PDB file of C-alpha atoms in Angstrom:
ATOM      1  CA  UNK S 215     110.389 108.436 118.365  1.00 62.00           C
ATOM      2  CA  UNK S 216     108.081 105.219 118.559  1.00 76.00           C
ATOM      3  CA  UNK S 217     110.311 102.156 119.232  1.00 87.00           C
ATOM      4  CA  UNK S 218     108.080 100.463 116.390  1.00 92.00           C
ATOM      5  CA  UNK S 219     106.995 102.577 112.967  1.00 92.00           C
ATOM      6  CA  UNK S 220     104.713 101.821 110.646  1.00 93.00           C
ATOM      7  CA  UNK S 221     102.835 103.539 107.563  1.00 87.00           C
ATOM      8  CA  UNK S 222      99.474 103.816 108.213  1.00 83.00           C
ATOM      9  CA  UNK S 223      98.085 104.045 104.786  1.00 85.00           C
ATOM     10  CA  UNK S 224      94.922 103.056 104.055  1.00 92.00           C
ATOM     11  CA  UNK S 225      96.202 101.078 100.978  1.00 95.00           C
ATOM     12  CA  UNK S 226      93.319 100.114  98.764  1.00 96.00           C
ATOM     13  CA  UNK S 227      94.316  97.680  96.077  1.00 96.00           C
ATOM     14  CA  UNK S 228      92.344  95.610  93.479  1.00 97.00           C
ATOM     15  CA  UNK S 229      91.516  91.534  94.340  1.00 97.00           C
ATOM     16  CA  UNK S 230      94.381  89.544  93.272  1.00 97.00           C
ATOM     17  CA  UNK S 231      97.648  91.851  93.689  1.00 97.00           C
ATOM     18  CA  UNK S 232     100.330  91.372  95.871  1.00 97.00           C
ATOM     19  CA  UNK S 233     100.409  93.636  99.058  1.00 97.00           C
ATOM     20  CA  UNK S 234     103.635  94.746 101.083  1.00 96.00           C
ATOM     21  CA  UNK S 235     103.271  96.036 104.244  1.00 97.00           C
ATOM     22  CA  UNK S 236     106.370  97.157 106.067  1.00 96.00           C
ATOM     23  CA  UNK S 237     107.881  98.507 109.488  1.00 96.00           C
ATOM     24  CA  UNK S 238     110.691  99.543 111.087  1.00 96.00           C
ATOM     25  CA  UNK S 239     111.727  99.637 114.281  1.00 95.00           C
ATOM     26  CA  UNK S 240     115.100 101.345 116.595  1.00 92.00           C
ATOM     27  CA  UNK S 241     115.627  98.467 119.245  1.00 91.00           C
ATOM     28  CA  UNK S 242     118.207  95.827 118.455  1.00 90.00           C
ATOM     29  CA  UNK S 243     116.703  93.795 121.689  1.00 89.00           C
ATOM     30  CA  UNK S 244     113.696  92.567 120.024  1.00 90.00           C
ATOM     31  CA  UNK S 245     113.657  88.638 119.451  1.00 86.00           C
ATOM     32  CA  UNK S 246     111.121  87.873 117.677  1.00 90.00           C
ATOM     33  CA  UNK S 247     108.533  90.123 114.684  1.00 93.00           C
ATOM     34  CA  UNK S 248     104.870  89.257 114.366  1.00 94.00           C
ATOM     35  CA  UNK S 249     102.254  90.233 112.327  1.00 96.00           C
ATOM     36  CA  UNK S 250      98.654  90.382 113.480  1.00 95.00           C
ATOM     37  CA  UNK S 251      95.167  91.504 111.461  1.00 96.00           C
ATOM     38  CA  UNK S 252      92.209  93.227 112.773  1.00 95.00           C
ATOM     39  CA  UNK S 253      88.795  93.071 111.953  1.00 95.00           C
ATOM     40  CA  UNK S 254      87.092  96.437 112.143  1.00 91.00           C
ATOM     41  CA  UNK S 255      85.868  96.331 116.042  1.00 90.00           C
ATOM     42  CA  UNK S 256      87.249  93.055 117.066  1.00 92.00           C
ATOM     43  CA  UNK S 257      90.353  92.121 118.738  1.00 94.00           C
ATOM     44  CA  UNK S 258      94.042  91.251 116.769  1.00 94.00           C
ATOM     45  CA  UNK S 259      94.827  87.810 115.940  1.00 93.00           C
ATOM     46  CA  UNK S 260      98.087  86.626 115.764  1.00 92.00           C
ATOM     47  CA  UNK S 261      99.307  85.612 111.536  1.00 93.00           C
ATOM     48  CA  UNK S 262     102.415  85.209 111.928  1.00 90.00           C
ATOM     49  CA  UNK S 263     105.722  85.566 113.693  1.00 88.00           C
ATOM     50  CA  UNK S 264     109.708  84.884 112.976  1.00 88.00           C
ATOM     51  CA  UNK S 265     112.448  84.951 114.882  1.00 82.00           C
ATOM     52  CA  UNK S 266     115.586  85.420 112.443  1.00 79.00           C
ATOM     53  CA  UNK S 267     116.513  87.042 109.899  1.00 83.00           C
ATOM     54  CA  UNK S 268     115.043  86.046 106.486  1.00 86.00           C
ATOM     55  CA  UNK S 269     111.791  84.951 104.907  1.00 89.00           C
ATOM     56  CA  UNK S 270     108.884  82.534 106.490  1.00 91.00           C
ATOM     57  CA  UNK S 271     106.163  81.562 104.201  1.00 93.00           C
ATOM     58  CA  UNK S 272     102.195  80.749 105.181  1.00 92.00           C
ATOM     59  CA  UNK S 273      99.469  79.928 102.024  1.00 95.00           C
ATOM     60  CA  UNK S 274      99.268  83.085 100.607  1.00 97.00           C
ATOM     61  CA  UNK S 275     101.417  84.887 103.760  1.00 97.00           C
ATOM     62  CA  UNK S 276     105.412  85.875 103.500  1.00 96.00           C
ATOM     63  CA  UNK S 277     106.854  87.662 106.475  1.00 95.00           C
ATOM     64  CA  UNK S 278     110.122  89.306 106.126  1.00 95.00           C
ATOM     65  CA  UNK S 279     112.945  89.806 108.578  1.00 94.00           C
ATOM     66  CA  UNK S 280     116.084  92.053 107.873  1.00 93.00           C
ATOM     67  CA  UNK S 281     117.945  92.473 110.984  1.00 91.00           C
ATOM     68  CA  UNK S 282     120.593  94.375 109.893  1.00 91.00           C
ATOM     69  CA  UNK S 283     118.581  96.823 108.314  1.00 93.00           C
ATOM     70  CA  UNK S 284     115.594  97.001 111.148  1.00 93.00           C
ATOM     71  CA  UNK S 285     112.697  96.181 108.671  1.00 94.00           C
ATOM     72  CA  UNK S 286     110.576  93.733 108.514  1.00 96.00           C
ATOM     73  CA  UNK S 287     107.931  92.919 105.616  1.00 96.00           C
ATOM     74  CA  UNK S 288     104.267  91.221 105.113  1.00 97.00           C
ATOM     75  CA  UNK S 289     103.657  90.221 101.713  1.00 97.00           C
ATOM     76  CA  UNK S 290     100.106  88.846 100.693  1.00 97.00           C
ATOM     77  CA  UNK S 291      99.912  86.882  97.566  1.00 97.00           C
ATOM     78  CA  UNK S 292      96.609  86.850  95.461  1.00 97.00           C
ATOM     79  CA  UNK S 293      94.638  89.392  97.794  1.00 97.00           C
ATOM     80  CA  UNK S 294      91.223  88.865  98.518  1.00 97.00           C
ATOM     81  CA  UNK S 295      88.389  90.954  99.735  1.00 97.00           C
ATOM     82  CA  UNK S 296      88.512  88.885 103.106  1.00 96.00           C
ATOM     83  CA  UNK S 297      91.626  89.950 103.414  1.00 97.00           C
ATOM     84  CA  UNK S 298      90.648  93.907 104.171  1.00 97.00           C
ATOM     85  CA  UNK S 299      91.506  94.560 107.339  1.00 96.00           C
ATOM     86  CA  UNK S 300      94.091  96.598 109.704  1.00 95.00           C
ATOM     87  CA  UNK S 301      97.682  94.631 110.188  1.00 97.00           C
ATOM     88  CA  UNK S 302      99.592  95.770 112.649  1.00 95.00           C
ATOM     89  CA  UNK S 303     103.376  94.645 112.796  1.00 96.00           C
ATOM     90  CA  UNK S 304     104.681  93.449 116.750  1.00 94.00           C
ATOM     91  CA  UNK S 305     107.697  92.937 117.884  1.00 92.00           C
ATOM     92  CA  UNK S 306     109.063  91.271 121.520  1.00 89.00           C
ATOM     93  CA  UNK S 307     111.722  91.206 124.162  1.00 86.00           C
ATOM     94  CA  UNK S 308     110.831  89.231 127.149  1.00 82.00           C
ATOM     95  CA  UNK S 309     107.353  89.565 128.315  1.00 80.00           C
ATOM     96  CA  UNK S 310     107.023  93.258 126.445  1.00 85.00           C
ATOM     97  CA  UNK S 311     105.215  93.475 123.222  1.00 89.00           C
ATOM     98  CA  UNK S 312     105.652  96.997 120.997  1.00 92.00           C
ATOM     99  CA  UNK S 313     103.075  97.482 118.184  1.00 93.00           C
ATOM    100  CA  UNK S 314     102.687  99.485 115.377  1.00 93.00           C
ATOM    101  CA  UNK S 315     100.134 101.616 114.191  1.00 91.00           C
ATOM    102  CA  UNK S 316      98.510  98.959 112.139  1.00 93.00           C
ATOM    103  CA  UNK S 317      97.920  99.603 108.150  1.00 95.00           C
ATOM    104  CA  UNK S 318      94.218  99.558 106.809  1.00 94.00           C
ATOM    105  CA  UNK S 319      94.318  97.430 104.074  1.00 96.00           C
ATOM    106  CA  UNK S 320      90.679  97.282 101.892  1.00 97.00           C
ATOM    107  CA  UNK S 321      91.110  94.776  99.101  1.00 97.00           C
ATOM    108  CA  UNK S 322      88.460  95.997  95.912  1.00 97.00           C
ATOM    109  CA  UNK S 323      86.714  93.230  94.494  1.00 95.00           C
TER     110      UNK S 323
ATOM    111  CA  UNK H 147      83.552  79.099 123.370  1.00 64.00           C
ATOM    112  CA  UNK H 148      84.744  82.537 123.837  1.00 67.00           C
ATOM    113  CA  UNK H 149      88.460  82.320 124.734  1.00 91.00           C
ATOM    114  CA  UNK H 150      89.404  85.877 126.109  1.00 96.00           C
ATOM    115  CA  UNK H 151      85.991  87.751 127.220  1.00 96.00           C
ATOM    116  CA  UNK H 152      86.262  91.313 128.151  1.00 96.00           C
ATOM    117  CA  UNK H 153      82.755  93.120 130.202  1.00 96.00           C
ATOM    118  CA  UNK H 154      81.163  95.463 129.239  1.00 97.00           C
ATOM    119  CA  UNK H 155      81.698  95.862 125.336  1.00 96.00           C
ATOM    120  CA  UNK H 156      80.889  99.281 125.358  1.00 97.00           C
ATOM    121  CA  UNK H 157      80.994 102.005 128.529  1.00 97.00           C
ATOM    122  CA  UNK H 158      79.732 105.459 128.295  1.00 97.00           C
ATOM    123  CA  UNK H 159      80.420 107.710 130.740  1.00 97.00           C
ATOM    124  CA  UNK H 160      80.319 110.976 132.395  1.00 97.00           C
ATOM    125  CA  UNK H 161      83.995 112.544 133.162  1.00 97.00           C
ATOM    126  CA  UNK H 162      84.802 112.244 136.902  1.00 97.00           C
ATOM    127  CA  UNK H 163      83.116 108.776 137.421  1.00 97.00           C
ATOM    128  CA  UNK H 164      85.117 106.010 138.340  1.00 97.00           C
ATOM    129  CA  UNK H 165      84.686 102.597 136.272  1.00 97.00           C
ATOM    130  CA  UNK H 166      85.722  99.170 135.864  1.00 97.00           C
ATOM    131  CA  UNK H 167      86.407  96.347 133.141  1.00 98.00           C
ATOM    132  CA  UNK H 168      86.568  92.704 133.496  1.00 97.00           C
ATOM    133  CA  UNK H 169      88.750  90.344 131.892  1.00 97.00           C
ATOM    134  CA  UNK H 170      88.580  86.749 131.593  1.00 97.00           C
ATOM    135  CA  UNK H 171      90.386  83.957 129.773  1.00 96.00           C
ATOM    136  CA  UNK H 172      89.283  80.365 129.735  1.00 94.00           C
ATOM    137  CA  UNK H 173      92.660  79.264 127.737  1.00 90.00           C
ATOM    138  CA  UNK H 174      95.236  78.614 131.276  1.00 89.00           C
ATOM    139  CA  UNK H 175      97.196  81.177 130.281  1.00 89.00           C
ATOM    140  CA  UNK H 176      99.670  82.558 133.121  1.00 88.00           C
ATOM    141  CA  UNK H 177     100.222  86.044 131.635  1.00 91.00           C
ATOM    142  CA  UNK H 178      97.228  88.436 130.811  1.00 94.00           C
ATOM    143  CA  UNK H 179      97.854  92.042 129.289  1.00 94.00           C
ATOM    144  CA  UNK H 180      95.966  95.050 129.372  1.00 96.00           C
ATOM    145  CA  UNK H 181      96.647  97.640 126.067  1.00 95.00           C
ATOM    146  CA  UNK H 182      95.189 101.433 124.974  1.00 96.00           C
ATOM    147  CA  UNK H 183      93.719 101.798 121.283  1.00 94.00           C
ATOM    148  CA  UNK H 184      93.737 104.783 120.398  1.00 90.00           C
ATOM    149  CA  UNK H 185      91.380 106.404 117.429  1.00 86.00           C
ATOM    150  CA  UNK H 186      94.595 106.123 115.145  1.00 82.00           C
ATOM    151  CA  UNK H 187      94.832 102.520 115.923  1.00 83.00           C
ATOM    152  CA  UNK H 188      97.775 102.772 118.300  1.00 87.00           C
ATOM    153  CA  UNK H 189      98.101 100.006 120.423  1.00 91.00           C
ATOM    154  CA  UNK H 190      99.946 100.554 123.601  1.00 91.00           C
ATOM    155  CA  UNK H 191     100.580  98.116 126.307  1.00 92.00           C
ATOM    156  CA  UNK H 192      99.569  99.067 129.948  1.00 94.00           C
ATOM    157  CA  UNK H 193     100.018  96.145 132.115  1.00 92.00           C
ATOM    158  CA  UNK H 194     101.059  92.825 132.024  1.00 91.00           C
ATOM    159  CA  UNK H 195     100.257  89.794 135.552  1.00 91.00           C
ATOM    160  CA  UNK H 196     101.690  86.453 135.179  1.00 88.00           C
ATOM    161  CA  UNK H 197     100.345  84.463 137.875  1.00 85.00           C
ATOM    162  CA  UNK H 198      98.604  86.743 139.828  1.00 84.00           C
ATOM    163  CA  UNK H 199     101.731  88.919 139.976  1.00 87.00           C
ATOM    164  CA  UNK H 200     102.139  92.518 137.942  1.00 88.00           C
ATOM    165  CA  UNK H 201     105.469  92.304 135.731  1.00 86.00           C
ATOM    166  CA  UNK H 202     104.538  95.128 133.285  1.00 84.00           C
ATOM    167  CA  UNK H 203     103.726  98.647 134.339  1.00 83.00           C
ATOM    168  CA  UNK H 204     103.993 101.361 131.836  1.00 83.00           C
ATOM    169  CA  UNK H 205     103.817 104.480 132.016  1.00 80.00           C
ATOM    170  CA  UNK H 206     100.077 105.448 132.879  1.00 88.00           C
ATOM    171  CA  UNK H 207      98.223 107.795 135.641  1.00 91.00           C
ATOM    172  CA  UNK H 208      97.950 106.496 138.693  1.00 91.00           C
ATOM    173  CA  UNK H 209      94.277 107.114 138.235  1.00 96.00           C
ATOM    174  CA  UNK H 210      94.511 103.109 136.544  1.00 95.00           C
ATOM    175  CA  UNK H 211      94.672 100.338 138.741  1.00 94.00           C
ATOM    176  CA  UNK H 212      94.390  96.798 137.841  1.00 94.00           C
ATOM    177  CA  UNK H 213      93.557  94.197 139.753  1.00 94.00           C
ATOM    178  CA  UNK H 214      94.357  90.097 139.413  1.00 93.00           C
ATOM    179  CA  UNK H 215      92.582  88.262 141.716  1.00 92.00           C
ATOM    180  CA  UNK H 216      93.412  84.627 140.048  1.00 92.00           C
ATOM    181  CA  UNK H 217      95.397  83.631 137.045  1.00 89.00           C
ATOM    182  CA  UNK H 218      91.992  83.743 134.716  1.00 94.00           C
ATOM    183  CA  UNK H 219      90.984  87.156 135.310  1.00 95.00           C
ATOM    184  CA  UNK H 220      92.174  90.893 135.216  1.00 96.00           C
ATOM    185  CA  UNK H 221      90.211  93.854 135.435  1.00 96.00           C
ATOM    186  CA  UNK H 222      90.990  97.173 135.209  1.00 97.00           C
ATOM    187  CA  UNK H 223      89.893  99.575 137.577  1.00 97.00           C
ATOM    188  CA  UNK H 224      89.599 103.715 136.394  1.00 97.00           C
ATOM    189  CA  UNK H 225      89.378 106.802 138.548  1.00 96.00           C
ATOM    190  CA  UNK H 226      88.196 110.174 137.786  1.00 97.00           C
ATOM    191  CA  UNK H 227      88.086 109.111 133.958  1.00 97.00           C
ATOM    192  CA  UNK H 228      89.072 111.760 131.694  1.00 97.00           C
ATOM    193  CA  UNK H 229      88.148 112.835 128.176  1.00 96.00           C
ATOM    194  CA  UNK H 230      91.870 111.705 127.022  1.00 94.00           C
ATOM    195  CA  UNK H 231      90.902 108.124 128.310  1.00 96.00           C
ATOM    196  CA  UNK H 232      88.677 107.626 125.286  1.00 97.00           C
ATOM    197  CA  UNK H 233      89.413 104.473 123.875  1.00 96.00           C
ATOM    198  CA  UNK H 234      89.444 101.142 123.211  1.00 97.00           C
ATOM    199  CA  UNK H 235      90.774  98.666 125.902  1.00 98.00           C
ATOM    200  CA  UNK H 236      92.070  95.484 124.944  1.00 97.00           C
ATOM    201  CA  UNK H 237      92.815  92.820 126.986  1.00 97.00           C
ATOM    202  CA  UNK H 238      95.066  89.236 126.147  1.00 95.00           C
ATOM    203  CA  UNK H 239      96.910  86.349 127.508  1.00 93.00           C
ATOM    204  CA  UNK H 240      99.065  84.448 126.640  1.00 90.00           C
ATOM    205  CA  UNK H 241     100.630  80.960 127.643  1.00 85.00           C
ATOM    206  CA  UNK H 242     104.458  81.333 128.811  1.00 75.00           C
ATOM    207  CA  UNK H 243     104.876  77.571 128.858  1.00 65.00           C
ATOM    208  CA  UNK H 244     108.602  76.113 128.986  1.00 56.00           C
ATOM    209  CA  UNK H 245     112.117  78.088 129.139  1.00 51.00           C
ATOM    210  CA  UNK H 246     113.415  78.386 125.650  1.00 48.00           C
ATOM    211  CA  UNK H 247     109.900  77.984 123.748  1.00 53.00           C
ATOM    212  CA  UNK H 248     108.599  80.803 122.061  1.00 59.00           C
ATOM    213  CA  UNK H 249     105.342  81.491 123.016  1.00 71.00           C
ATOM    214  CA  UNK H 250     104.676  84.573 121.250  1.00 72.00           C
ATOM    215  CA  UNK H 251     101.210  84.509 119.992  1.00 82.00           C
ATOM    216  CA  UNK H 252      98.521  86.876 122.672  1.00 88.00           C
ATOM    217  CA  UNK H 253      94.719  86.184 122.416  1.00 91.00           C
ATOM    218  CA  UNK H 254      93.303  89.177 122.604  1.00 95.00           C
ATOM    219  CA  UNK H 255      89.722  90.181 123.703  1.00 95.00           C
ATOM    220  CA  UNK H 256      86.981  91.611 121.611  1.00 94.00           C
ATOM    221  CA  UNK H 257      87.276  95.143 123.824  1.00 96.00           C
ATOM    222  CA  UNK H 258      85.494  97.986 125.612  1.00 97.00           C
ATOM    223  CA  UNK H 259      84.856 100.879 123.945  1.00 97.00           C
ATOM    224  CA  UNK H 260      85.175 103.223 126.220  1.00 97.00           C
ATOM    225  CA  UNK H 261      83.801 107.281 125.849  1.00 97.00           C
ATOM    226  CA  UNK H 262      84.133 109.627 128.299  1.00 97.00           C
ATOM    227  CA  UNK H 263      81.838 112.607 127.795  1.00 96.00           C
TER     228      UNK H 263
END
């Protein structure tokens, strides 16, 4: 079993709804849950991260945290066709970093 | 101003040849990373220096060596490549800064694509 799980979709939704993307994950010594996007053939960038349990908000960005549960959420408000892209949840304890398996995402215009 | 640069972009290759990758990262980070892509988008981590010095070393075949010879740069060094090591290689960095601060974002690389035929 992958310490980190995530649906890999694609998801293909029309411009302006909301999007959830979600993962779970089996090790209760991760501190801190990120979410990073990738561009088809570039690198990930970091969007965001959070450290406790509960919701952090970013423009059109919410990330989720349940501890107690293991999940955490990304919800994007409004989508937009820029927005099509892979996002792969992260998660870290010390200097180790575990990532999902990223979700394509392709926003229809 | 490319902040993490990663040589070549794309590597194709005969199985059995040995090859190597170069990493670099203008930023002053202390901690660089190399990570696996696979084709489902799985990205694995391999090995992680901070300041010259490996802290990170998964579970890989011996076959991959890396190779810091200052804080800015870490290549990746590949023996005998193998159809399985298909891929793309990413590297990143990222600053560790002060006890207690999170520093959790990496800056990754634009990768090699690397085939192995």
């Amino acid at each position: 079993q992958k310490e980190v799980e995530q649906d890999p979709g694609p998801l293909s939704v029309p411009e302006g709804a909301i999007v959830s993307l979600n993962c779970t994950y089996s090790n209760s010594a991760f501190q801190y849950f990120m979410w990073y996007r990738q561009y088809s053939r570039k690198g990930p960038e970091l969007l965001m991260y959070t450290y406790s349990s509960g919701n952090k908000e970013d423009g059109r960005f919410t990330a989720q945290v349940d501890k107690s549960s293991k999940y955490i959420s990304l919800f994007i408000r409004d989508s937009q066709p820029s927005d099509s892209a892979t996002y792969l949840c992260a998660m870290r304890t010390g200097n180790q970093f575990y990532f999902g398996t990223g979700t394509s995402l392709t926003v229809i215009p | 101003d490319t902040a993490v640069s990663q040589t070549p972009k794309y590597l194709v290759t005969q199985m059995g040849n040995d090859k190597s990758i170069k990493c670099e990262q203008n930023l002053g980070h202390d901690t660089m990373y190399w990570y696996k892509q696979d084709s489902k988008k799985f990205l694995k981590i391999m090995f992680s220096y901070n300041n010259k010095e490996l802290i990170i070393n998964e579970t890989v075949p011996n076959r991959f060596s890396p190779k810091s010879p200052d804080k800015a740069h870490l290549n990746l060094h590949i023996n005998s490549l193998e159809l399985g090591d298909s891929a793309v290689y990413f590297c990143a960095s990222r600053p560790t800064g002060l006890a207690g601060l999170p520093n959790n974002e990496q800056f990754f690389g634009p990768g090699t694509r690397l085939t192995v035929l």
